[in-house]
Short mmCIF file of C-alpha atoms in Angstrom, two decimals:
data_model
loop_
_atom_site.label_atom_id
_atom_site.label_comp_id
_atom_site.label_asym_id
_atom_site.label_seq_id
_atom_site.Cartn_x
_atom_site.Cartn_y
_atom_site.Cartn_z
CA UNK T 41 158.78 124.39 0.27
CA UNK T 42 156.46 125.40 -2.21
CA UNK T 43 156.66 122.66 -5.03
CA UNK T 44 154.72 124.41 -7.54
CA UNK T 45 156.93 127.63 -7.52
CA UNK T 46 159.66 125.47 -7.87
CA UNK T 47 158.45 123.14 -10.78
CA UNK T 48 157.55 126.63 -12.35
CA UNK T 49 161.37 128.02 -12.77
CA UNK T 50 163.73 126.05 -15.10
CA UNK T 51 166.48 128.12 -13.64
CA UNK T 52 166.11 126.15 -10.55
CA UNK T 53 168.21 122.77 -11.52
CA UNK T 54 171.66 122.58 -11.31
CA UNK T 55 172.94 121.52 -14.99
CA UNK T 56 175.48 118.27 -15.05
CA UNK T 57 177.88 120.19 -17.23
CA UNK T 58 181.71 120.87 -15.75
CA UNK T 59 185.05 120.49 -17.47
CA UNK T 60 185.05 119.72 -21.09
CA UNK T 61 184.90 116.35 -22.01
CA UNK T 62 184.64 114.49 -25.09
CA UNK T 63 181.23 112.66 -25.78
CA UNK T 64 180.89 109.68 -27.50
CA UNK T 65 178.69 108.08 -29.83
CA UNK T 66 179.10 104.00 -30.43
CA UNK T 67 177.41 101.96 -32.84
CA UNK T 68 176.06 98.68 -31.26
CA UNK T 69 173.44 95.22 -31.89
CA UNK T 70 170.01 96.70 -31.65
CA UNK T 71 168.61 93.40 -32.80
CA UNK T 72 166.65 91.80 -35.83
CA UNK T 73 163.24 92.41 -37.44
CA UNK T 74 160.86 89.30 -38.81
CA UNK T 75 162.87 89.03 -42.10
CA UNK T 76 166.05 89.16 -40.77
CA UNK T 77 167.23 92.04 -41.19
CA UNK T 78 169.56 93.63 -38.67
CA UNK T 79 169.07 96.67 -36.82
CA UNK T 80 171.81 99.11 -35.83
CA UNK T 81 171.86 100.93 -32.37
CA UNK T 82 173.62 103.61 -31.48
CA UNK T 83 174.94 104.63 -28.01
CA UNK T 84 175.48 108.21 -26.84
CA UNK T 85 177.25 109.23 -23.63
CA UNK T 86 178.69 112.45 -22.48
CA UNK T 87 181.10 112.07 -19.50
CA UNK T 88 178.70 113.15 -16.73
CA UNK T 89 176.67 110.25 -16.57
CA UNK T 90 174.10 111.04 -18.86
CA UNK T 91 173.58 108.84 -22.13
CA UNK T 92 170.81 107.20 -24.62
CA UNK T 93 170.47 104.64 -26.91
CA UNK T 94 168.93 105.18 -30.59
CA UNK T 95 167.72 102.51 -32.35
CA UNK T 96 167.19 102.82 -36.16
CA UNK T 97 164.00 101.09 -36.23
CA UNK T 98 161.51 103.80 -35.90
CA UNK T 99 164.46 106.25 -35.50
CA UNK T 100 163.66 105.52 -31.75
CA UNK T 101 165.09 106.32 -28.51
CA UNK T 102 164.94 103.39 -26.49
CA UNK T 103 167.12 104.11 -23.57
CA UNK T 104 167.59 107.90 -21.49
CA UNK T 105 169.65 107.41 -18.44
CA UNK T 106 170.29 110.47 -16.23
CA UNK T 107 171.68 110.49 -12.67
CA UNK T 108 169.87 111.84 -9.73
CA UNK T 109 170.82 113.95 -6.83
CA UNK T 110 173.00 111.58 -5.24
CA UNK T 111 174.78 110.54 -8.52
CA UNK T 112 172.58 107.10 -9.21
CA UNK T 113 171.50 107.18 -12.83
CA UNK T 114 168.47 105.53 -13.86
CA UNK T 115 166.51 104.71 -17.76
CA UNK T 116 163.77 107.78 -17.38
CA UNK T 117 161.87 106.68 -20.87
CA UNK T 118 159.78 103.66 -20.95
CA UNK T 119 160.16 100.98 -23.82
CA UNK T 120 161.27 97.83 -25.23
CA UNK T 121 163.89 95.37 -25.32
CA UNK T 122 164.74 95.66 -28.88
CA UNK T 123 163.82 95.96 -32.74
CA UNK T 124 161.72 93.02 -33.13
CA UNK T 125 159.74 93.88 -30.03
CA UNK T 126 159.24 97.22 -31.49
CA UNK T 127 158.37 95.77 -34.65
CA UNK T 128 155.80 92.87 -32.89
CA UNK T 129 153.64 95.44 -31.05
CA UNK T 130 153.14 99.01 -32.56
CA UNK T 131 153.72 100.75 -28.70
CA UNK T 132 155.13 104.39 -30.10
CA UNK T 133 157.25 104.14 -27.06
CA UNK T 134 160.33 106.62 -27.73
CA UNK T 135 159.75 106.77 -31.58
CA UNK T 136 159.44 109.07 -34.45
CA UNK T 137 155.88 109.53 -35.41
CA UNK T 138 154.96 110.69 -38.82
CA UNK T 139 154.53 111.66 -41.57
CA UNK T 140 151.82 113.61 -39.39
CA UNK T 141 152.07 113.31 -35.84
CA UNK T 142 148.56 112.83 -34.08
CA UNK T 143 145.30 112.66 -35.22
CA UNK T 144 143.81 113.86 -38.51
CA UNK T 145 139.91 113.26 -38.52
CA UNK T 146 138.82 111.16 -40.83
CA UNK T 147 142.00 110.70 -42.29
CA UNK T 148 141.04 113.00 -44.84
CA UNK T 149 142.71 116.35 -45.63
CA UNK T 150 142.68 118.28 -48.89
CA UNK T 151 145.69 120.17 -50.38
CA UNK T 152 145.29 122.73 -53.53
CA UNK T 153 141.64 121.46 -54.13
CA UNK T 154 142.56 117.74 -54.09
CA UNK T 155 141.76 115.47 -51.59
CA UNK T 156 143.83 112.43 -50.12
CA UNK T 157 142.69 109.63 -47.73
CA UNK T 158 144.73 108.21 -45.14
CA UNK T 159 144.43 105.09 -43.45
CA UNK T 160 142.39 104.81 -40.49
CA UNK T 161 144.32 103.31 -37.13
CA UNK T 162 142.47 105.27 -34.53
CA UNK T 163 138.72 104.12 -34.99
CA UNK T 164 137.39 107.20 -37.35
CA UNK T 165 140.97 108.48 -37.73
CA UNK T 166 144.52 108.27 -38.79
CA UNK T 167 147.34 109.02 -36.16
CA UNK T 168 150.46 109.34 -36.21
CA UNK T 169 151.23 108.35 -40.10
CA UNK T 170 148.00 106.15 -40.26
CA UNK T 171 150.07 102.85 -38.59
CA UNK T 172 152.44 101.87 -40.94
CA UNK T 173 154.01 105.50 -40.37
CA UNK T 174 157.60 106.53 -39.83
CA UNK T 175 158.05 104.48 -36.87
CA UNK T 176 157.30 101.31 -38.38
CA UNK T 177 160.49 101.80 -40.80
CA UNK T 178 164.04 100.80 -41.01
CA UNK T 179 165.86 103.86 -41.17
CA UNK T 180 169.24 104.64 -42.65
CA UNK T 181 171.72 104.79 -40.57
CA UNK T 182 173.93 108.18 -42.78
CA UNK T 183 176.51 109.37 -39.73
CA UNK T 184 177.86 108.76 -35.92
CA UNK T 185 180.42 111.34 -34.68
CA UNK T 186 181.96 111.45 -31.42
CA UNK T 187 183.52 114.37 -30.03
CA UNK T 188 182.69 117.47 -28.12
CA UNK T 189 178.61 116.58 -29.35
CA UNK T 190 177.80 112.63 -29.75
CA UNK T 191 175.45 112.32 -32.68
CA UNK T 192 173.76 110.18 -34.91
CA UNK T 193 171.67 110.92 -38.31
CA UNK T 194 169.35 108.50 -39.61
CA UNK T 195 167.54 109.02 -43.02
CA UNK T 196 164.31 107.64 -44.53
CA UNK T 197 162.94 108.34 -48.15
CA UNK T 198 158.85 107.91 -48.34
CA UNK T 199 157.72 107.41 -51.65
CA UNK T 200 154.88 109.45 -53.02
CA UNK T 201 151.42 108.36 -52.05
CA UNK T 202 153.16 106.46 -49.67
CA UNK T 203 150.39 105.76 -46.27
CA UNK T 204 148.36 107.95 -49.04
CA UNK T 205 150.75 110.88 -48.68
CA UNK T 206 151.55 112.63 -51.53
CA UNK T 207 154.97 114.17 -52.76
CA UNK T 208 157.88 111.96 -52.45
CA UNK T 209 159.70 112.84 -48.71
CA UNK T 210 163.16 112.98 -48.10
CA UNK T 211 163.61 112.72 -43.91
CA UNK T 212 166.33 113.00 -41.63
CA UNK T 213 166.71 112.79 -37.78
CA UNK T 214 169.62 113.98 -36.28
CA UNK T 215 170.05 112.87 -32.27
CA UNK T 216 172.89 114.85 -30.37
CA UNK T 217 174.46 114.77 -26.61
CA UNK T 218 176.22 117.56 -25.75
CA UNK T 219 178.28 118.12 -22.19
CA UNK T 220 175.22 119.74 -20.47
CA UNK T 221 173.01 117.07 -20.51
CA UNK T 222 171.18 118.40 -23.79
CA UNK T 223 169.74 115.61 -25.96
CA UNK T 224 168.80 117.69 -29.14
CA UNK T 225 166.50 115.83 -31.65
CA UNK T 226 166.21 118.01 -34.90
CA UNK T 227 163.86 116.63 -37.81
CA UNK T 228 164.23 117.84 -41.38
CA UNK T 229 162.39 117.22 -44.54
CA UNK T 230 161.99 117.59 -48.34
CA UNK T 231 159.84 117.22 -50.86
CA UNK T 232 159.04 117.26 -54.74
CA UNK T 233 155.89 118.40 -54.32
CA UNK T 234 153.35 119.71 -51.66
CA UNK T 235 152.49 117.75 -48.83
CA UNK T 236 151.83 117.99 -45.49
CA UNK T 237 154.39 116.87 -42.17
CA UNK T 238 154.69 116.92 -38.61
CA UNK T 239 157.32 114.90 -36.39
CA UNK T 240 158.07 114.66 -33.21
CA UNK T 241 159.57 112.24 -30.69
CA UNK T 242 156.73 110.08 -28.71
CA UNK T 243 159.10 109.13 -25.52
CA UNK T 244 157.30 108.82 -22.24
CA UNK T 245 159.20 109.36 -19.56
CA UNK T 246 158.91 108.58 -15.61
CA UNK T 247 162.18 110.26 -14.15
CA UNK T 248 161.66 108.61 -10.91
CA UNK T 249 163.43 105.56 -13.51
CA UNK T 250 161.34 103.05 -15.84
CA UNK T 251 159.65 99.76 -14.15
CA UNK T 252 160.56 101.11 -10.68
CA UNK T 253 158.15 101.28 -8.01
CA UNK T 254 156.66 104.49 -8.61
CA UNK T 255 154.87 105.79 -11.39
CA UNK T 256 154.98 109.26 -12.93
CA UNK T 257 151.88 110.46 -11.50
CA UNK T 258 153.67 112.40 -8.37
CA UNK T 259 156.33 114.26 -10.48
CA UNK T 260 155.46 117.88 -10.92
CA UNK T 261 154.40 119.31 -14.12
CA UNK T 262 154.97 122.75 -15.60
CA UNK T 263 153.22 124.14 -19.12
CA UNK T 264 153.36 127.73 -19.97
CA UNK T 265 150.31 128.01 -22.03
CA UNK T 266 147.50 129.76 -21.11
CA UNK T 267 145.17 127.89 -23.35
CA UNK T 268 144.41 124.23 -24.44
CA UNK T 269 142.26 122.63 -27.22
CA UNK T 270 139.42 120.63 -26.16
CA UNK T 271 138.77 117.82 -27.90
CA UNK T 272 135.06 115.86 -29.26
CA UNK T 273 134.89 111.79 -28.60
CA UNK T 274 136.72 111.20 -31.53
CA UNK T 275 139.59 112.85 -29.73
CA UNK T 276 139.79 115.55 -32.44
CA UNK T 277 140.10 119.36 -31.63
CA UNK T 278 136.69 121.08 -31.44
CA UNK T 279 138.28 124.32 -32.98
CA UNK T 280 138.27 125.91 -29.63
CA UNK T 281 141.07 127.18 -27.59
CA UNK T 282 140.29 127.05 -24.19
CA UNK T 283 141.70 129.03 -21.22
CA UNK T 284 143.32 126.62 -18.72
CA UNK T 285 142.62 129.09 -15.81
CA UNK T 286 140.43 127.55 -13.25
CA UNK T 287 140.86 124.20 -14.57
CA UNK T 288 142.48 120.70 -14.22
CA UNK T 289 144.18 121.82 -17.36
CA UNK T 290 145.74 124.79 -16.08
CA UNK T 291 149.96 123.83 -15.37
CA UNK T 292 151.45 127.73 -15.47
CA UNK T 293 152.80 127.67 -11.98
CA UNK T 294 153.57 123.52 -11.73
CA UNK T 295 151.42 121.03 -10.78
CA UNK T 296 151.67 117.53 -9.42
CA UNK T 297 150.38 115.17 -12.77
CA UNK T 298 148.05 113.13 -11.35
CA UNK T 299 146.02 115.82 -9.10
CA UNK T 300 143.50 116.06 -10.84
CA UNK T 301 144.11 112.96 -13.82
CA UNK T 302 140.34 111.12 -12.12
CA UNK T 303 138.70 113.91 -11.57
CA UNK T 304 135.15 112.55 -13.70
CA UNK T 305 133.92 116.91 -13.24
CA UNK T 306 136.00 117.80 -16.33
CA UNK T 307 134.57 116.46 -19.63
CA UNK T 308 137.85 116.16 -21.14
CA UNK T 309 139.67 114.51 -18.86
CA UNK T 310 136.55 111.89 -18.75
CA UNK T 311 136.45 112.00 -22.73
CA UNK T 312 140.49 111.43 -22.87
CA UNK T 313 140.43 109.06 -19.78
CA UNK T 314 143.07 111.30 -18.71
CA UNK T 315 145.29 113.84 -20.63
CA UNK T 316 145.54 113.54 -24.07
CA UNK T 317 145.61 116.90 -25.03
CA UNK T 318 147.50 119.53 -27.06
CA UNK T 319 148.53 122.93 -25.03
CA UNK T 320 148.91 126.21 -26.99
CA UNK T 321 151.67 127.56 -25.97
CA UNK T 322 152.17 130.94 -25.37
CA UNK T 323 155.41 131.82 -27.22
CA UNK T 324 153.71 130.22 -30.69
CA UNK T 325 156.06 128.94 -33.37
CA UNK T 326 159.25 129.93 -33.12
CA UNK T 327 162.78 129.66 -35.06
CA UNK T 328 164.81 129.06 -31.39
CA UNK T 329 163.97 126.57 -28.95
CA UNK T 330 161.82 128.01 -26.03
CA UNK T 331 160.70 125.59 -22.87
CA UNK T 332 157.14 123.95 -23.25
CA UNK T 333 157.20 121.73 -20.26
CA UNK T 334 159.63 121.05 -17.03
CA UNK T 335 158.86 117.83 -15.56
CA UNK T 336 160.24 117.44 -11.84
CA UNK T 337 160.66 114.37 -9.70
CA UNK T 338 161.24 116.17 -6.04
CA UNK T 339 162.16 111.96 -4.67
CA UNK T 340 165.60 111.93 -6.80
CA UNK T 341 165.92 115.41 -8.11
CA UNK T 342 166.18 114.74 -11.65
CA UNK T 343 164.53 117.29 -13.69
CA UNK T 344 163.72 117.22 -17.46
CA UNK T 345 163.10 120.24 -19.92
CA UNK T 346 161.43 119.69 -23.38
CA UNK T 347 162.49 122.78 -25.58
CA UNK T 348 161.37 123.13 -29.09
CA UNK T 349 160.29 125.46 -32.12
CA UNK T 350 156.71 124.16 -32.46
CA UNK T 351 153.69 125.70 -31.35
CA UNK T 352 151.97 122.96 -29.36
CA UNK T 353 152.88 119.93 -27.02
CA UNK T 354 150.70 117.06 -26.75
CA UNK T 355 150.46 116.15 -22.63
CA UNK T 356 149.58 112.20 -22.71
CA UNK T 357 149.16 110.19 -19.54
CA UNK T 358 149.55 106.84 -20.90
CA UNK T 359 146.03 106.37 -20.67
CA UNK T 360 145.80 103.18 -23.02
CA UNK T 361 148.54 101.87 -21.56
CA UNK T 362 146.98 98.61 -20.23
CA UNK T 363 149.35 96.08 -18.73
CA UNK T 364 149.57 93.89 -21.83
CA UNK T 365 153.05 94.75 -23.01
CA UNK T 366 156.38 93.76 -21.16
CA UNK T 367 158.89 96.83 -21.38
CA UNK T 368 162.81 96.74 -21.13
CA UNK T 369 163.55 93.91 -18.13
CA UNK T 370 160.42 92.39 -18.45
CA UNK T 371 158.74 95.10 -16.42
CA UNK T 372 154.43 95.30 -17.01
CA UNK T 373 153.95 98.83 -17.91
CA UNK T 374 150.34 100.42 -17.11
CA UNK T 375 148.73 103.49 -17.19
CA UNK T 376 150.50 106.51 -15.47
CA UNK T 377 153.96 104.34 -15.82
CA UNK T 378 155.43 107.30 -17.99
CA UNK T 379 154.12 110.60 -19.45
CA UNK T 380 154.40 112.20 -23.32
CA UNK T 381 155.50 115.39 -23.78
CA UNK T 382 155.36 115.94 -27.48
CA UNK T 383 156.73 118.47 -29.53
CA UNK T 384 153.90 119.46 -32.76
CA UNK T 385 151.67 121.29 -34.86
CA UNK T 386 148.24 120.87 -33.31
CA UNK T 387 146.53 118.32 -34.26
CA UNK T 388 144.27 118.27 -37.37
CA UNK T 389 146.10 121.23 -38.56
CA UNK T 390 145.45 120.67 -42.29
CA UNK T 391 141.83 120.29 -41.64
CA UNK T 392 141.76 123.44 -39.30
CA UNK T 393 142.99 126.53 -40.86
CA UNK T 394 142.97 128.95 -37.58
CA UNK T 395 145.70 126.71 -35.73
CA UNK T 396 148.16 127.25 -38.88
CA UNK T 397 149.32 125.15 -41.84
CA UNK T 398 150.79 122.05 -41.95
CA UNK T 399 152.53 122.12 -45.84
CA UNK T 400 155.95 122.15 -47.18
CA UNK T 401 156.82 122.18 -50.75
CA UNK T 402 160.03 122.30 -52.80
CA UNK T 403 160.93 125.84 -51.91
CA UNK T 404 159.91 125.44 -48.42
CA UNK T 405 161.45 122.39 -46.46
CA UNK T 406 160.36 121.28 -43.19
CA UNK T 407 162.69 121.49 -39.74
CA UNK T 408 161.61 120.79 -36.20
CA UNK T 409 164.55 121.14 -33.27
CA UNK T 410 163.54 119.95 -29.97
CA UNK T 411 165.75 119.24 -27.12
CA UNK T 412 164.90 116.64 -24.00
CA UNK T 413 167.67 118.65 -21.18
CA UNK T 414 168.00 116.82 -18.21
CA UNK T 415 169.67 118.19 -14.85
CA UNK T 416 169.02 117.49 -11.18
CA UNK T 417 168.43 119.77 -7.84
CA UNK T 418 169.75 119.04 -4.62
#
């Protein structure tokens, strides 16, 4: 069978919906931070065996299980035990990053002639918020519903100059489960005056199941963009948008991950130490949904779609994953042990006026949907 052709069709997995059934959403002990505070978790399960598990501490999704061909489910993100290992060791493992996903260089960026500095986390630049971001926060927990969509909406409110952010931001994630194995993640934000945001979820997934004994490197890979932007030392975009075509970068027709992840020919794979890299894709920003990756694990048939109305995803191979940090049931997570798929503007955006704009004010809010659908082929 030709794996590639198949990786390249979402229309190929058979979804988990049937008869209607009522999914629930339960609210459970996530655990406790250093001061004592206690964190909330919230279960979601539909009634075909798929389900995850949202903590409110970094609005994160800690648990994804999804069964496999022959009906065995398994946890397909990587992550921790609970909110004060979260809180211990800054991993981004299943979180939501902002106020600005990924990098901005220099952590500078200037908005109606004034500039604002951000704090530096990533050597020379700020990512993902600038490390005391949004998934270093408590969030609120506002609603669970059970029904025919499980769901749970968690709010945050970050002051102005908050991380050195201006404009005071009102944020909300809403996580729902519907019946056909849909896990929609929908982020929405207000301000009183301009700023700049970009969230997304930072799960890495390995769908042959976390801590098991194979890594993510063999599942099969599918991006429909036909361009990518390279990126300088720093890890920052050059500007450039690059055509994948006759490259390592080039996942239009599926491609197993870790073909071509050592191959030392490509500069940016040498420069990244893997992938680490935003793909244009194709469709642009859009106000539905449209698929920006299909990950396929051909061993237990599980297939997962990531959906969503941003322009870019950021492909990241867990390459500073190191060993160092014990995961959920004390497994030793390394590189390759799950993969990123993230939703986003491109990065740098506000310092990069060809790839778009990054701002919201009061008369224009922000809202990201994104969906992680998983289904399975036999």
């Amino acid at each position: 069978m030709n794996w590639k052709h198949w990786a390249g069709s979402a229309m190929v997995a058979a979804t988990l919906s049937g008869s209607a059934q009522a999914a629930t959403a339960r609210r459970e002990d996530g655990g406790r931070l250093a001061d004592g505070r206690a964190v909330e978790a919230i279960a979601l399960a539909n009634g075909h065996g798929v389900s995850a598990r949202i903590l409110a501490y970094g609005a994160a999704l800690q648990k994804f299980m999804a069964p496999d061909r022959h009906g065995k489910s398994a946890d397909i993100v990587i992550g921790l035990p609970d909110a004060g290992a979260y809180e211990a060791r800054q991993s981004f493992f299943g979180v939501t990053v902002g106020r600005y996903a990924n990098r901005i260089a220099g952590g500078k960026f200037t908005l109606d002639g004034q500039t604002y500095q951000l704090p530096l986390n990533d050597r020379v630049n700020s990512l993902h918020g600038g490390g005391k971001g949004f998934d270093r926060q408590l969030w609120k927990v506002e609603s669970v519903t059970s029904g025919k969509v499980a769901s749970v909406v968690l709010r945050h409110i970050s002051p102005d100059g908050d991380s050195g952010y201006p404009g005071t931001l009102d944020a909300t994630v809403t996580y729902s489960l519907d019946e056909a194995g849909n896990l929609t993640i929908a982020f929405a934000a207000k301000t009183d005056k301009p700023t700049i945001v970009n969230m997304t979820n930072h799960a890495l997934f390995n769908l042959a199941g976390e801590g098991g004994p194979r890594d993510a490197m063999d599942e099969v890979l599918t991006i429909p963009a036909a361009h990518y932007t390279p990126v300088n030392a720093a890890l920052i975009p050059t500007g450039e948008l690059r055509a994948v075509a006759g490259t390592p970068f080039d996942f239009r027709k599926g491609r197993v991950v870790g073909q071509a992840l050592r191959d030392g020919h490509d500069e940016q794979l040498a420069i990244a130490r893997g992938y680490d890299h935003n793909f244009a894709i194709d469709a642009g920003l859009t106000k539905a949904p449209k698929l920006l990756a299909l990950l396929a694990d051909r061993a237990s048939g599980r297939v997962l779609e990531v959906l969503s109305t941003e322009p870019g995803v950021q492909f990241y191979t867990g390459n500073f994953i190191d060993g160092t940090m014990l995961g959920k049931n004390r497994h030793i997570y390394r590189m390759g042990d799950g993969i990123a798929l993230e939703p986003q503007k491109f990065p740098d955006t506000p310092n990069q006026p060809a790839f778009g704009s990054a701002r919201i004010d009061a008369q224009h809010p922000y809202a990201h949907t994104m969906i992680y659908r998983v289904s399975i082929t036999k």
